[in-house]
PDB file of C-alpha atoms in Angstrom:
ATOM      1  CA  UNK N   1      66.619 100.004 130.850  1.00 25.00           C
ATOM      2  CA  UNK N   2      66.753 103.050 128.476  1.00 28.00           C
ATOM      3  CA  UNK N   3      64.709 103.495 125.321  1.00 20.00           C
ATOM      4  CA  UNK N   4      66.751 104.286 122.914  1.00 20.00           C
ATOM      5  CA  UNK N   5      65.577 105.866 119.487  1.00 18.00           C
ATOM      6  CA  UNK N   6      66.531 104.474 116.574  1.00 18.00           C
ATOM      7  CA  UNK N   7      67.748 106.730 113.506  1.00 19.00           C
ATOM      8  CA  UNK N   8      68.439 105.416 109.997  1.00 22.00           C
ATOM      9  CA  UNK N   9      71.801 105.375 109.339  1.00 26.00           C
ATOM     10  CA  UNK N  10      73.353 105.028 112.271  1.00 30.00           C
ATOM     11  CA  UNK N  11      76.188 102.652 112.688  1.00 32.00           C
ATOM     12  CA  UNK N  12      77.973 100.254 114.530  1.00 36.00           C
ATOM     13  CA  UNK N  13      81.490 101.693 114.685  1.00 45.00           C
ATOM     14  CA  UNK N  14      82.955 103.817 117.367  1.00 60.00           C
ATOM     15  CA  UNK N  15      84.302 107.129 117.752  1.00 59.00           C
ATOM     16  CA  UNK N  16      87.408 105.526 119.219  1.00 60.00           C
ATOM     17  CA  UNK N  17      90.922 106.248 117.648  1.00 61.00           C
ATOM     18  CA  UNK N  18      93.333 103.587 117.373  1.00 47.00           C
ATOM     19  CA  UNK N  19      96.229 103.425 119.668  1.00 39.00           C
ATOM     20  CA  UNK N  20      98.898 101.597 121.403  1.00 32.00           C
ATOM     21  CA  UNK N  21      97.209 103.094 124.795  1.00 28.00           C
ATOM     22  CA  UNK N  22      97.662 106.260 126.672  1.00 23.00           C
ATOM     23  CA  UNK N  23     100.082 106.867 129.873  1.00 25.00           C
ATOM     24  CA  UNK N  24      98.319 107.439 133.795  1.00 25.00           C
ATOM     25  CA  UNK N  25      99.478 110.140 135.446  1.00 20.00           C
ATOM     26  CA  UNK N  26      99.476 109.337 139.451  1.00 26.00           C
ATOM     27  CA  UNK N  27      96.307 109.342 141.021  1.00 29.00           C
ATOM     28  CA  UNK N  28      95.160 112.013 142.963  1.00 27.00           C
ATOM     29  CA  UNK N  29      92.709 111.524 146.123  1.00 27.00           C
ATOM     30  CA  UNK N  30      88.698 111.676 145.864  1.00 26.00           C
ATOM     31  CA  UNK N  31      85.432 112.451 148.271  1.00 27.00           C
ATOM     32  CA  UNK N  32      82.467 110.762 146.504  1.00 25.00           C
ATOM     33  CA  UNK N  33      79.061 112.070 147.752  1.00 26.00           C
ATOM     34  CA  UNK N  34      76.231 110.399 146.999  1.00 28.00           C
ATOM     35  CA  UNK N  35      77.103 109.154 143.497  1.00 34.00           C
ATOM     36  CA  UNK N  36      78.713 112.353 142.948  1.00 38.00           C
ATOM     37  CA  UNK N  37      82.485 112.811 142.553  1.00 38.00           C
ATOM     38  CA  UNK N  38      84.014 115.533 144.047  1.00 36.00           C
ATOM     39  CA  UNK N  39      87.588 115.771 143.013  1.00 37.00           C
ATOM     40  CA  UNK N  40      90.339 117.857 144.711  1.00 32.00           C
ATOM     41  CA  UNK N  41      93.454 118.699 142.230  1.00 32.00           C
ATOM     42  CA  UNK N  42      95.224 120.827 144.956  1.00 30.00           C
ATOM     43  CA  UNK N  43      93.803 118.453 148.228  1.00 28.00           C
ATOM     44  CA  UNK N  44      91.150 121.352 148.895  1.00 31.00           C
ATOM     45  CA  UNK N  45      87.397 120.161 149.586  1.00 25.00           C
ATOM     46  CA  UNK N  46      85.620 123.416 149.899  1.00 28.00           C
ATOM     47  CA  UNK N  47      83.762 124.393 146.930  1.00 28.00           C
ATOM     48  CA  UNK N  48      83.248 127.494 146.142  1.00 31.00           C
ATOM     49  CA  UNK N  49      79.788 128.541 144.781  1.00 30.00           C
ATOM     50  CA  UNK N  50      78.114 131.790 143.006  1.00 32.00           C
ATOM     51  CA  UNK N  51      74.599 130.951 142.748  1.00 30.00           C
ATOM     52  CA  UNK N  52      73.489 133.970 141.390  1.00 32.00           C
ATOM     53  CA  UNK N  53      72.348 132.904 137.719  1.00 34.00           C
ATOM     54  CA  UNK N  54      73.028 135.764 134.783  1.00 36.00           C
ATOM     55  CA  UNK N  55      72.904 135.829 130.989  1.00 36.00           C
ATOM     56  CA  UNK N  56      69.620 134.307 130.513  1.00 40.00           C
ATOM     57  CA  UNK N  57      68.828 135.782 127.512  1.00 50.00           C
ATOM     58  CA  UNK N  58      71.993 135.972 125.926  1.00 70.00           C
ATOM     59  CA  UNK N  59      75.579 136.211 126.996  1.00 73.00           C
ATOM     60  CA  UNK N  60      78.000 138.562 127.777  1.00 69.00           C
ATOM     61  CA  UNK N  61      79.195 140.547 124.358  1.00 68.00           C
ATOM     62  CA  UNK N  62      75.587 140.264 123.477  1.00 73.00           C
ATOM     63  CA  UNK N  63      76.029 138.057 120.747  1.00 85.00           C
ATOM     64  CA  UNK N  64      75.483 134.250 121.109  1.00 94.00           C
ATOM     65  CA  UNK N  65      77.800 132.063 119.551  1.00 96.00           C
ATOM     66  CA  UNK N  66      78.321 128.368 118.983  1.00 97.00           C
ATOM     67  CA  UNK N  67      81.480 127.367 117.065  1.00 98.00           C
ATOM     68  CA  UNK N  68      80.841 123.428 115.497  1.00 98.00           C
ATOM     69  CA  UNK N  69      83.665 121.210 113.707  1.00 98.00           C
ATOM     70  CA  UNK N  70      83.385 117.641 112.595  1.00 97.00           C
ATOM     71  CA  UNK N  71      85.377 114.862 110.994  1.00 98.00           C
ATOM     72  CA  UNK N  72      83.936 112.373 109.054  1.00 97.00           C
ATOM     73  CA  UNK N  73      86.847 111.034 106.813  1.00 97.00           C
ATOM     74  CA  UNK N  74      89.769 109.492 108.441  1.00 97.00           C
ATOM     75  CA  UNK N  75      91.347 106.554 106.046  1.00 92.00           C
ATOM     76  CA  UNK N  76      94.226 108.390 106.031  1.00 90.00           C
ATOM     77  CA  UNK N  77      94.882 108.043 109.469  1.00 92.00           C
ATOM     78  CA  UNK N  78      94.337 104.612 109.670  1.00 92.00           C
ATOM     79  CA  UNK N  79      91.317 104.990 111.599  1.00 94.00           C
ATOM     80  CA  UNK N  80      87.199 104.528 110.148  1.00 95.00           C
ATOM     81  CA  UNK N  81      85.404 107.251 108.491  1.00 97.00           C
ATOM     82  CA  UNK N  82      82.483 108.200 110.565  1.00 97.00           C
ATOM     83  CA  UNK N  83      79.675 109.463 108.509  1.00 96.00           C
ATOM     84  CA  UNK N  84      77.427 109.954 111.229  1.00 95.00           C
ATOM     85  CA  UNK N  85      79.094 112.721 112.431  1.00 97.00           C
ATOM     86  CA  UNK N  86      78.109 114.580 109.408  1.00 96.00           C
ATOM     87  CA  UNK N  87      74.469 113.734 110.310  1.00 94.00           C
ATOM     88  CA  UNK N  88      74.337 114.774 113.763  1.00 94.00           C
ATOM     89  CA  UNK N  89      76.572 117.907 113.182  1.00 96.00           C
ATOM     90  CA  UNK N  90      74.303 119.410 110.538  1.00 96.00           C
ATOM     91  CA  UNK N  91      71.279 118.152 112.845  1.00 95.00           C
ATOM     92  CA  UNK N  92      72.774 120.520 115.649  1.00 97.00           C
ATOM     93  CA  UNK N  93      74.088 123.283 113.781  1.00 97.00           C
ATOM     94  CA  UNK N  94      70.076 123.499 112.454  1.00 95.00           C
ATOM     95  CA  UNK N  95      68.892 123.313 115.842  1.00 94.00           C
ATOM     96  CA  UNK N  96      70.825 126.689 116.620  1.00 95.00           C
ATOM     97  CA  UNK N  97      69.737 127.631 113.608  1.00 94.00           C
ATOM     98  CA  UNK N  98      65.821 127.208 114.252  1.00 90.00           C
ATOM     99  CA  UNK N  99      66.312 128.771 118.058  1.00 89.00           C
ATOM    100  CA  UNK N 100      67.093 132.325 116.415  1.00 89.00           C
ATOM    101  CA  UNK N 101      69.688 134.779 117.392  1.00 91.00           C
ATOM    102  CA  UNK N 102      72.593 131.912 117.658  1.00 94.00           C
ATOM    103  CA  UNK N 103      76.076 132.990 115.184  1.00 95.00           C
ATOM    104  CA  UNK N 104      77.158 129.574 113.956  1.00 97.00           C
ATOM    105  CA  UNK N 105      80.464 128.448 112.562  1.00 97.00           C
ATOM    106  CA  UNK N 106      80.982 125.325 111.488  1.00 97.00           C
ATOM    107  CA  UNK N 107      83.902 123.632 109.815  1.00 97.00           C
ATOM    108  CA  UNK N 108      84.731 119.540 108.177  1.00 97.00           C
ATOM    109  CA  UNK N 109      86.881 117.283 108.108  1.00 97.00           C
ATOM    110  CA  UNK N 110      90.157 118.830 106.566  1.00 95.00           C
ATOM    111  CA  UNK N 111      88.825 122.475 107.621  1.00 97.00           C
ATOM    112  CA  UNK N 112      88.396 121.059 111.420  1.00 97.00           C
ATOM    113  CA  UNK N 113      92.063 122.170 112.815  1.00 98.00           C
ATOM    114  CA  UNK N 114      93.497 121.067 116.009  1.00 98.00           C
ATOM    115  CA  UNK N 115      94.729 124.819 116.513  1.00 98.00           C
ATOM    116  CA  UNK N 116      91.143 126.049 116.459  1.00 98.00           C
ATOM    117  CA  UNK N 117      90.914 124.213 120.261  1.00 98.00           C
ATOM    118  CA  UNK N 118      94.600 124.843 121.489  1.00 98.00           C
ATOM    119  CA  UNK N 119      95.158 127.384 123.784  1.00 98.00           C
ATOM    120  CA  UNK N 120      96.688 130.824 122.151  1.00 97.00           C
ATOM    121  CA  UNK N 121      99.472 130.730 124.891  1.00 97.00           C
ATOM    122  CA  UNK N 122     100.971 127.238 123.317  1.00 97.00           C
ATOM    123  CA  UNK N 123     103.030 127.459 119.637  1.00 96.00           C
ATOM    124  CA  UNK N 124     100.467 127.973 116.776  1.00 97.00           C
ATOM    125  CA  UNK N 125      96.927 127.627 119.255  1.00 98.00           C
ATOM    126  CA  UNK N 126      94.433 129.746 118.236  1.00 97.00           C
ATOM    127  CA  UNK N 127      91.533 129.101 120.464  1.00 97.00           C
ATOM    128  CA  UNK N 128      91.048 133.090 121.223  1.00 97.00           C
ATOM    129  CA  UNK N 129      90.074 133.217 117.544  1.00 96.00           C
ATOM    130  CA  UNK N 130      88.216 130.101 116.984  1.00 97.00           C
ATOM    131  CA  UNK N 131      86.473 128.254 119.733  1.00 98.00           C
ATOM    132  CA  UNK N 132      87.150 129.946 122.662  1.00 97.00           C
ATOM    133  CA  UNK N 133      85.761 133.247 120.985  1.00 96.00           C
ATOM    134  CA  UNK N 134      82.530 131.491 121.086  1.00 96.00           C
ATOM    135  CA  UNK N 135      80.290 130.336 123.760  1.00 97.00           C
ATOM    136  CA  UNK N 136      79.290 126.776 123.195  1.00 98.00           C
ATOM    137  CA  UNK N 137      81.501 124.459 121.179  1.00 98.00           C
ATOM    138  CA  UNK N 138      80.926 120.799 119.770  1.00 98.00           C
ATOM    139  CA  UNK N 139      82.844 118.390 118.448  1.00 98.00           C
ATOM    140  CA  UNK N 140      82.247 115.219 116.880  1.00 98.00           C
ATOM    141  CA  UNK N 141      85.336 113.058 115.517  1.00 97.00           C
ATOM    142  CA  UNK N 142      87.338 110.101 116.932  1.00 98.00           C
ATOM    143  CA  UNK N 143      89.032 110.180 120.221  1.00 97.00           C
ATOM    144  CA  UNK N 144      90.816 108.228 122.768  1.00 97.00           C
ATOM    145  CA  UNK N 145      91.834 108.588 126.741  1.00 97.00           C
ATOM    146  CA  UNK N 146      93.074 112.777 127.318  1.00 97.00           C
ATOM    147  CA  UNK N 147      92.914 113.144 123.568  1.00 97.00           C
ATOM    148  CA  UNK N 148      90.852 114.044 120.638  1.00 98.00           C
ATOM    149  CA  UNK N 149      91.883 112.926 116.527  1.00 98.00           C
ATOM    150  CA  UNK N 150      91.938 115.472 113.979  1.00 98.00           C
ATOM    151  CA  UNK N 151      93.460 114.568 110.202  1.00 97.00           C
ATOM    152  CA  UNK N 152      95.492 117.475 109.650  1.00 95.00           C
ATOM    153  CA  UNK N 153      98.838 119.211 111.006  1.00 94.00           C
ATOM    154  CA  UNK N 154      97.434 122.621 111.346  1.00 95.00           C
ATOM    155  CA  UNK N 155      99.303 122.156 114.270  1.00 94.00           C
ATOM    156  CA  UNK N 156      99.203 118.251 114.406  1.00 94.00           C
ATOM    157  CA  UNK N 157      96.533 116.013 114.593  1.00 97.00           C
ATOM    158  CA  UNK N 158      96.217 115.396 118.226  1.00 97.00           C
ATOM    159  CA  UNK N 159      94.477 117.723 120.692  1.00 98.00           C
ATOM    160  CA  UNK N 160      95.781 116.334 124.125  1.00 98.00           C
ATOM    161  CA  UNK N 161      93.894 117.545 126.957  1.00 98.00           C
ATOM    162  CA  UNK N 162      97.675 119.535 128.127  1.00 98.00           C
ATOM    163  CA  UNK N 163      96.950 121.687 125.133  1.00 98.00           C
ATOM    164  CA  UNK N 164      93.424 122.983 126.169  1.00 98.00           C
ATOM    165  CA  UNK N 165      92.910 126.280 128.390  1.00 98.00           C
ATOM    166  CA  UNK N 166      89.358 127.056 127.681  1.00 98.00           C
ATOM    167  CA  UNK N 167      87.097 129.866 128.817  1.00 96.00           C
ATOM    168  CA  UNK N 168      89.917 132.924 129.291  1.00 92.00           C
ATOM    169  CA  UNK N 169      88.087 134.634 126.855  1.00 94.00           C
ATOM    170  CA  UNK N 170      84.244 133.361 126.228  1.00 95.00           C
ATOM    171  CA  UNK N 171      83.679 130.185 125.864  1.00 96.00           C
ATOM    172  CA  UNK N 172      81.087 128.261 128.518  1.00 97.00           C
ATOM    173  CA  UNK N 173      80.221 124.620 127.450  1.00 98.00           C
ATOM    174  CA  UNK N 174      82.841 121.862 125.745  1.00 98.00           C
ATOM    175  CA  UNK N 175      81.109 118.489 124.060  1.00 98.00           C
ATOM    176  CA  UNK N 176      83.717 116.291 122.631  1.00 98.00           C
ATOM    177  CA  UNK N 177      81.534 113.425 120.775  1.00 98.00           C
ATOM    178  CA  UNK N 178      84.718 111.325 120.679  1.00 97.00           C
ATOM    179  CA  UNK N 179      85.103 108.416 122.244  1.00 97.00           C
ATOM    180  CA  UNK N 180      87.156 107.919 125.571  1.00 97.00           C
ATOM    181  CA  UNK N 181      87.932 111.247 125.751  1.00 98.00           C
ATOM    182  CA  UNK N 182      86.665 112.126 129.462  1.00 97.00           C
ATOM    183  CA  UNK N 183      87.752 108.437 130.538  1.00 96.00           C
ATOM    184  CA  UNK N 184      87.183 107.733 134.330  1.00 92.00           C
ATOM    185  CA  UNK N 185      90.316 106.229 134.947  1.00 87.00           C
ATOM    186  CA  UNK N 186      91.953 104.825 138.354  1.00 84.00           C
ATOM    187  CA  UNK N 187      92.433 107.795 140.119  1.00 82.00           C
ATOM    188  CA  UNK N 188      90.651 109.820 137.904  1.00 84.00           C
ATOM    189  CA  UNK N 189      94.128 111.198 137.060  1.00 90.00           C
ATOM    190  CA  UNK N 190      93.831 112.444 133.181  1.00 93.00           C
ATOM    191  CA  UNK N 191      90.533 114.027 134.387  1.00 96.00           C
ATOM    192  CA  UNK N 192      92.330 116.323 137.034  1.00 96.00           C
ATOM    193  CA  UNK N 193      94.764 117.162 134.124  1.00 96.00           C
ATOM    194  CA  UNK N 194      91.446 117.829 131.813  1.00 97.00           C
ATOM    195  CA  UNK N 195      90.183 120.664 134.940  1.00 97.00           C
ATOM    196  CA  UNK N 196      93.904 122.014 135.671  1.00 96.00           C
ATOM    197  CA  UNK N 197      93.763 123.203 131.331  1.00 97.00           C
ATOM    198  CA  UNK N 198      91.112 123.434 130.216  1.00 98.00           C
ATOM    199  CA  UNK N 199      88.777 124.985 133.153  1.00 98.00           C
ATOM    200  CA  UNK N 200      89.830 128.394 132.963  1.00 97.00           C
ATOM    201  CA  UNK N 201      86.812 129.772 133.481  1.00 96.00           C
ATOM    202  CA  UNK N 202      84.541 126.885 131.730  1.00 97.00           C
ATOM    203  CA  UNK N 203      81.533 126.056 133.261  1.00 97.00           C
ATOM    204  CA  UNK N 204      81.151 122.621 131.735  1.00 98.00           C
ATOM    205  CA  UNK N 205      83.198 119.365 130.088  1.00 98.00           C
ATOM    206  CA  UNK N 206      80.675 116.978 128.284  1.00 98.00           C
ATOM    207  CA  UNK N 207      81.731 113.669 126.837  1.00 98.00           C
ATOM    208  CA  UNK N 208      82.310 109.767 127.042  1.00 98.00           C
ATOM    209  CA  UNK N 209      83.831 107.425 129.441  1.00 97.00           C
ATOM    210  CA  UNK N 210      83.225 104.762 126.513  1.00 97.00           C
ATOM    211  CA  UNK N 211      82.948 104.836 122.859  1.00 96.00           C
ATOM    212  CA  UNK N 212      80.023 105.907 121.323  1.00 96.00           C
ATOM    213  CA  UNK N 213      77.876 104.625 118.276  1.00 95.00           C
ATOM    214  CA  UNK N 214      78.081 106.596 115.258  1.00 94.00           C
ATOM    215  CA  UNK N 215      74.684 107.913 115.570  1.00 91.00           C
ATOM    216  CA  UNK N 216      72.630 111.008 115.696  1.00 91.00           C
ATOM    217  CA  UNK N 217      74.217 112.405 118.722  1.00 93.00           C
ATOM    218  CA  UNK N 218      74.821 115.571 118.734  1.00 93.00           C
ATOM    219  CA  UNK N 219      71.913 116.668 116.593  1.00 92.00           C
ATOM    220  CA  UNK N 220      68.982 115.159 119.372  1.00 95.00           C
ATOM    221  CA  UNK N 221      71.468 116.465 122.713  1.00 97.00           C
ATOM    222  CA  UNK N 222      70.801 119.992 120.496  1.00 96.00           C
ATOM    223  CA  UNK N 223      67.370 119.481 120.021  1.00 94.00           C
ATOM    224  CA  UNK N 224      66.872 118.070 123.841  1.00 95.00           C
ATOM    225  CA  UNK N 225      68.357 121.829 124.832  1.00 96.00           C
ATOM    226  CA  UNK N 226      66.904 124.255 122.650  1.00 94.00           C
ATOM    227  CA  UNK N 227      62.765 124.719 122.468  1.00 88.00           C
ATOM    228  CA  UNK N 228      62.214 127.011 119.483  1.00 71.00           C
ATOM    229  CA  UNK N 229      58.473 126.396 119.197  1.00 64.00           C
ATOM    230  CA  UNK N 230      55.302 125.494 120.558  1.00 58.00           C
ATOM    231  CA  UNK N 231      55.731 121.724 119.133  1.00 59.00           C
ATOM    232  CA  UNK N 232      58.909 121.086 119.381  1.00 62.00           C
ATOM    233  CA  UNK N 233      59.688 120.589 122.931  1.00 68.00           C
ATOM    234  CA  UNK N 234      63.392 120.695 124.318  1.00 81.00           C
ATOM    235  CA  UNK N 235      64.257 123.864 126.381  1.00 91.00           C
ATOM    236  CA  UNK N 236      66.400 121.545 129.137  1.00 95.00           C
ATOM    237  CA  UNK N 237      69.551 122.179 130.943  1.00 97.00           C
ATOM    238  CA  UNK N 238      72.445 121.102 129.093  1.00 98.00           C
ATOM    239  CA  UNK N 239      73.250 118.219 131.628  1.00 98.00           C
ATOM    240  CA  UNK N 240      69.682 116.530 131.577  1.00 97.00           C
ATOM    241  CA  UNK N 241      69.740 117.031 127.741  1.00 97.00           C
ATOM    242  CA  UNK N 242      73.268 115.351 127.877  1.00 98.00           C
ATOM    243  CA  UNK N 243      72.205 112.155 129.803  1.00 97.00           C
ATOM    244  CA  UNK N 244      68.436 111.682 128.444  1.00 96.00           C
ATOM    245  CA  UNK N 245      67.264 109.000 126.331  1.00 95.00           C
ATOM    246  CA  UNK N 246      66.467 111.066 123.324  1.00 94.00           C
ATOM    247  CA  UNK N 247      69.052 113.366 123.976  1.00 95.00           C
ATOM    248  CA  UNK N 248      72.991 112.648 123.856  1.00 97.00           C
ATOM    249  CA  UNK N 249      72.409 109.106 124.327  1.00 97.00           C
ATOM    250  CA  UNK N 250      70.561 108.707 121.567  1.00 95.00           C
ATOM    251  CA  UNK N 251      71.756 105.644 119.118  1.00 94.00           C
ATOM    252  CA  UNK N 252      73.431 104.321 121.816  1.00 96.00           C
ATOM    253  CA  UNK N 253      73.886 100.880 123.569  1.00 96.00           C
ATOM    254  CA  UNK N 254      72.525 100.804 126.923  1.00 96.00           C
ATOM    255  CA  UNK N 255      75.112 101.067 129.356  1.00 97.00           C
ATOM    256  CA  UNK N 256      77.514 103.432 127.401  1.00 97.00           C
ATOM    257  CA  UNK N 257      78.967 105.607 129.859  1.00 97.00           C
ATOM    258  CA  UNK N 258      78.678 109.617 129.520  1.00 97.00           C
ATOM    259  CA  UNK N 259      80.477 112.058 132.027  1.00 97.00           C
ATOM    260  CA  UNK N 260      80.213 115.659 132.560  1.00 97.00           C
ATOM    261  CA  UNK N 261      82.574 117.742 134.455  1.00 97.00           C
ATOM    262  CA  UNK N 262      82.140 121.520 136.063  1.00 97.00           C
ATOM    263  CA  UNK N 263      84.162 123.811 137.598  1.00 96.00           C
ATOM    264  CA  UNK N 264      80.677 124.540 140.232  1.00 95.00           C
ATOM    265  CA  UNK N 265      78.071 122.593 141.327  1.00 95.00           C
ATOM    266  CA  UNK N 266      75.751 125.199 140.453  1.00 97.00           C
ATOM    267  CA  UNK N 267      77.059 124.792 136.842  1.00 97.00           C
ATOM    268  CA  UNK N 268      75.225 121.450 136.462  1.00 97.00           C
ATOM    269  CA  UNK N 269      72.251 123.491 136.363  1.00 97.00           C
ATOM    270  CA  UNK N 270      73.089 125.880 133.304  1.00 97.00           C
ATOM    271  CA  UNK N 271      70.750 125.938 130.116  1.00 97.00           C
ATOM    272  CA  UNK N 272      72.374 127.128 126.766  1.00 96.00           C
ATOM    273  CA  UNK N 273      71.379 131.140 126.796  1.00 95.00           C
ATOM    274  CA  UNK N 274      67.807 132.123 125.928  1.00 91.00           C
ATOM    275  CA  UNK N 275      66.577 128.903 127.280  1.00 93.00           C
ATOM    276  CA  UNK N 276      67.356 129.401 131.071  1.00 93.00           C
ATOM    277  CA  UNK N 277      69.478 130.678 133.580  1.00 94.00           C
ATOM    278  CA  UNK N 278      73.305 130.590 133.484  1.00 95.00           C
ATOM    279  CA  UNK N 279      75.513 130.013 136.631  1.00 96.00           C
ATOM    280  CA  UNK N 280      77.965 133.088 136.449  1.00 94.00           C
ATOM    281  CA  UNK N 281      81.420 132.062 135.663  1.00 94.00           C
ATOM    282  CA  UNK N 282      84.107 130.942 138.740  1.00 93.00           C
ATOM    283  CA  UNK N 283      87.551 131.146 138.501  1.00 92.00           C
ATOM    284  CA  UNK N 284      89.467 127.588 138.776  1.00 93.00           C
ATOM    285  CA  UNK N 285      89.430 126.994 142.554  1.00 92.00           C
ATOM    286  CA  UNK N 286      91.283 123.520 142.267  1.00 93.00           C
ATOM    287  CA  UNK N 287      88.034 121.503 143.046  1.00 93.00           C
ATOM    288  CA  UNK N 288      86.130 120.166 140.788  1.00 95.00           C
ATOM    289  CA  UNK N 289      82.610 117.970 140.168  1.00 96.00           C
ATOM    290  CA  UNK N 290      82.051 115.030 137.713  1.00 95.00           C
ATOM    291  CA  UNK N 291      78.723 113.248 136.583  1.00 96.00           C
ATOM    292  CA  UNK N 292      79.074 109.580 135.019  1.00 95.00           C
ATOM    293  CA  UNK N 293      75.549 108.563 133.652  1.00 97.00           C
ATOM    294  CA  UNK N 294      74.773 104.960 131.849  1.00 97.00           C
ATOM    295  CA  UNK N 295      72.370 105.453 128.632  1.00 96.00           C
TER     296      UNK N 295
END
């Protein structure tokens, strides 16, 4: 059984948005090895790997870059305000803060636009500008299956996973603390429509099968991946940070399910930059690799 930390103030609601349901698109075949699940959009089982790690120190324009939005009031929609996201996304935004050398931009609830995430190419999507200009981006909001909830129509308040194309211009790792958003679902269908958008060049997906607690999420999965001193500890690859006790499963019940995707298997193994090595970045190749992981 996990330990689980306990932070004051956490609470008991999800991150889950509510709905009438979600369509399945038809299923599309898997190879599971191992406990790992390879998936094949285009029925081709070869991966193909560069294992030669780069960036370590930084990134490619030389500048790193995490772009951070959060919502924590959503009466309006219908839906519960979730004031732990304003905890754990100023708890993450410091912890780039303390490693030195990060450019942060973070916005809140009624700045937090759906267009900052939606691909350029679609009517009003700005991502070139906003997230994708960056390398690491968080969010932490309510959610359901393919989707994430936003409270404003700048361009509406849904971010379906259709509307992503992520990584054409910078951006490396995606965490959507929303709940249901990487759903494992028979077939595993909305997750092959998650890697044929929004893996254009992104190394790695992070987010929930289930819905997540309220807690401090997103600000101990930060401090799990960055080590900015000789006390503080951290430092790990962005996966174990992800799926460890004191990490992104923090607050949670045990048994909440997490999942990661990459485009590589090699990707697994990236750190944020300056704490590690960085897979280099693959073009989509129509295969794809997904984690599940029980807190």
């Amino acid at each position: 059984m996990s330990v689980r930390r306990t932070i004051i103030g956490a609470t008991s609601k999800p991150k889950e948005e509510q709905s009438n349901g979600h369509s399945v698109r038809p299923a599309i075949s898997k190879v599971r090895f191992g406990g790992l699940l390879l998936a094949s959009t285009f029925c081709l089982w070869s991966l193909s790997m560069n294992v030669s790690p780069v960036y370590a120190g930084c990134c490619e324009e030389g500048t790193k870059e995490v772009f951070i939005e959060h919502i924590e009031e959503y009466t309006a929609t219908g839906n519960t305000d979730l004031p732990g996201c304003a905890d754990t996304t100023q708890g993450l935004y410091e912890e780039f803060g303390d490693a030195g050398g990060w450019s942060r931009t973070w916005y809140a609830d009624f700045d937090a636009w759906e267009s900052d995430w939606k691909k350029t190419s679609l009517s009003g999507g700005e991502d070139a500008t906003w997230a994708d200009a960056r390398d690491f981006g968080y969010f932490c909001g309510h959610g359901n299956v393919g989707r994430v909830r936003f409270t404003t129509n700048n361009t509406d308040q849904r971010l379906w996973n259709t509307d992503t194309g992520f990584a054409d211009v910078d951006l490396e790792w995606v965490t959507f603390d929303t709940s249901n958003t990487l759903q494992v679902q028979p077939g595993a269908a909305e997750l092959d429509t998650w890697y044929l958008n929004a893996f254009q060049g992104l190394h790695l997906l992070i987010g929930w099968h289930d819905s997540p607690l309220d807690g401090d999420t997103g600000g101990e999965f930060a401090d799990e991946m960055i080590d900015w001193g000789f006390w503080d500890g951290g430092g790990k690859k962005i996966t174990t940070a992800w799926f460890s006790s004191s990490g992104g499963c923090t607050d949670q019940d045990d048994g909440t399910t997490q999942v990661v995707m990459a485009e590589n298997l090699v990707h697994y193994d990236d750190y944020v930059h300056g704490q590690g090595s960085v897979a280099a970045d693959a073009a989509p190749d129509g295969n794809y690799w997904i984690w599940s992981h029980d807190c």
